[in-house]
Amino acid sequence: MVIDLPDNIALDPIQDERLAVRQIQLSMLRIDAIDPEISGNKWFKLRYNIEAAVGAGADTLLTFGGAYSNHLAATAAAAQKAGLKAVGIVRGHHAQQQLTPTLRQCKSYGMALSFISRESYKEKRDEGFVAALKNEYPNAWIVPEGGDNEQGLLGAKDIAAYLPEDADIATVAIGTGTTFCGIANGLPEDKKIIGFPAIKDSDYLKGIFAEKIPPSVNWHLEQAYHFGGFAKKNEALITFVNQFYLQHHIPLDHVYTAKMMYGIFDMVQQEKLPEKTKMVAIHTGGLQGNTSIKNKLVFPVCG
Ligand SMILES: *Cc1c(COP(=O)(O)O)cnc(C)c1O
């Protein structure tokens, strides 16, 4: 099975006075728009996993996530599309009491959900735990949390080919960092990549990234824009998302892309980016994550 790369990824210029005064050109690479159900970077991270699963004769994709996980929803949709079954191992028994919109979406795509305790969830990469899963689901291809495996990394690398030739800096939001490292691996020599971790204590990522990215690549993390931690938000962030939509007609998700875009504008205002820089911000999608704040948003929320 071969899944074709998309050939219709738009590059939307962002016109803004704050950029113009520094003569900075900013555009957004809209990989969020590849597929209405399998958003952005998740599509790329799953692509080779699906090919490998089918190649290995598996009939099921099995993966892991929390009750709001974009990766879980994307895997459920991608499996359905590929004619595979899907199993989601969900963190926390509490999540079973009342299903979040994300988990309801997973079920609607036919994913079977299995809830485990937070303690067991921490062991999800342990040999014994994986062996037990393989025993229980012998025909499953196991995709780690966030699509963070060899196939995920290789899939994300393909995103680099969509960067405009004249861009100096590419930016991307970071969860596990699989997307960031993948793109960094495919990054043309004349470009730099800046990652915006959506999590609070992100220092540990640097060591991991140093092993996954060749030393010749120009990469850097901006760690100040986590807004208190993963999926945490405040009024300033939500106001930013709404204003960005009203001005540019591009919806941002509050967990990842909003924090990155907020960070870019903050860096521009603090004159941390050189004048005349050409920047491309990668819109990784994740819009289903806005369901939990849909009453506060000026645009309709869909998967
Ligand atoms: C999952 C996700 C990310 C993070 O991807 P990683 O490869 O785990 O770093 C970034 N942006 C959006 C919108 C996501 O859904």
CSV table of N, CA, C and O and ligand atoms in Angstrom, one decimal, residues 39 41-42 45 70 146 173-180 253 256-257 284-286, ligand 1:
chain,number,residue,atom,x,y,z
A,39,SER,N,-5.5,15.4,10.9
A,39,SER,CA,-5.0,16.7,10.8
A,39,SER,C,-3.4,16.8,10.6
A,39,SER,O,-2.7,16.0,11.3
A,41,ASN,N,0.3,17.4,10.9
A,41,ASN,CA,1.5,16.6,11.1
A,41,ASN,C,1.1,15.2,11.5
A,41,ASN,O,2.0,14.3,11.2
A,42,LYS,N,0.0,14.9,12.0
A,42,LYS,CA,-0.4,13.5,12.3
A,42,LYS,C,-0.5,12.7,11.1
A,42,LYS,O,-0.1,11.5,11.0
A,45,LYS,N,3.0,11.7,10.2
A,45,LYS,CA,3.6,10.8,11.1
A,45,LYS,C,3.0,9.4,10.9
A,45,LYS,O,3.6,8.4,11.3
A,70,ASN,N,-4.9,14.6,20.0
A,70,ASN,CA,-5.1,14.8,18.6
A,70,ASN,C,-4.6,13.5,17.9
A,70,ASN,O,-5.1,13.1,16.9
A,146,GLY,N,2.0,9.8,20.3
A,146,GLY,CA,2.4,10.9,19.4
A,146,GLY,C,3.0,10.5,18.1
A,146,GLY,O,3.6,11.3,17.4
A,173,ALA,N,5.4,23.9,16.1
A,173,ALA,CA,5.0,23.6,17.6
A,173,ALA,C,5.5,22.2,17.9
A,173,ALA,O,5.6,21.3,17.1
A,174,ILE,N,5.8,22.0,19.2
A,174,ILE,CA,6.4,20.8,19.7
A,174,ILE,C,5.6,20.1,20.8
A,174,ILE,O,5.2,20.8,21.8
A,175,GLY,N,5.3,18.8,20.6
A,175,GLY,CA,4.8,18.0,21.7
A,175,GLY,C,5.9,17.0,22.1
A,175,GLY,O,6.7,17.2,22.9
A,176,THR,N,5.9,15.8,21.3
A,176,THR,CA,7.0,14.9,21.5
A,176,THR,C,8.2,15.4,20.8
A,176,THR,O,9.3,15.0,21.1
A,177,GLY,N,8.0,16.2,19.8
A,177,GLY,CA,9.2,16.7,19.0
A,177,GLY,C,9.4,15.8,17.7
A,177,GLY,O,10.4,16.1,17.0
A,178,THR,N,8.6,14.8,17.5
A,178,THR,CA,8.9,13.9,16.4
A,178,THR,C,8.8,14.8,15.1
A,178,THR,O,9.6,14.6,14.1
A,179,THR,N,7.8,15.6,15.0
A,179,THR,CA,7.6,16.5,13.8
A,179,THR,C,8.8,17.4,13.6
A,179,THR,O,9.4,17.5,12.5
A,180,PHE,N,9.2,18.1,14.7
A,180,PHE,CA,10.3,19.0,14.6
A,180,PHE,C,11.6,18.3,14.2
A,180,PHE,O,12.3,18.7,13.2
A,253,ASP,N,-5.2,26.2,16.8
A,253,ASP,CA,-5.6,25.4,17.9
A,253,ASP,C,-4.9,26.0,19.1
A,253,ASP,O,-3.8,26.4,19.1
A,256,TYR,N,-1.3,24.0,20.5
A,256,TYR,CA,0.0,24.0,19.8
A,256,TYR,C,0.2,25.3,19.0
A,256,TYR,O,1.1,26.1,19.3
A,257,THR,N,-0.6,25.4,17.9
A,257,THR,CA,-0.2,26.4,16.9
A,257,THR,C,-0.5,27.9,17.5
A,257,THR,O,0.2,28.8,17.1
A,284,THR,N,0.3,22.9,11.9
A,284,THR,CA,0.2,21.5,12.1
A,284,THR,C,-1.2,21.0,12.3
A,284,THR,O,-1.4,19.7,12.4
A,285,GLY,N,-2.2,21.9,12.4
A,285,GLY,CA,-3.6,21.4,12.6
A,285,GLY,C,-4.1,21.3,14.0
A,285,GLY,O,-3.9,22.3,14.7
A,286,GLY,N,-4.6,20.2,14.4
A,286,GLY,CA,-5.0,20.0,15.8
A,286,GLY,C,-6.3,20.7,16.2
A,286,GLY,O,-6.6,20.9,17.3
B,1,LIG,C1,0.5,16.7,17.9
B,1,LIG,C2,0.6,18.1,17.5
B,1,LIG,C3,1.9,18.7,17.5
B,1,LIG,C4,3.1,18.1,18.1
B,1,LIG,O1,3.7,17.1,17.3
B,1,LIG,P1,5.0,16.3,17.9
B,1,LIG,O2,5.5,15.6,16.7
B,1,LIG,O3,4.5,15.4,18.9
B,1,LIG,O4,5.9,17.3,18.4
B,1,LIG,C5,2.0,20.0,17.0
B,1,LIG,N1,0.9,20.6,16.6
B,1,LIG,C6,-0.3,20.1,16.5
B,1,LIG,C7,-1.4,20.8,16.0
B,1,LIG,C8,-0.5,18.8,17.0
B,1,LIG,O5,-1.7,18.2,17.0
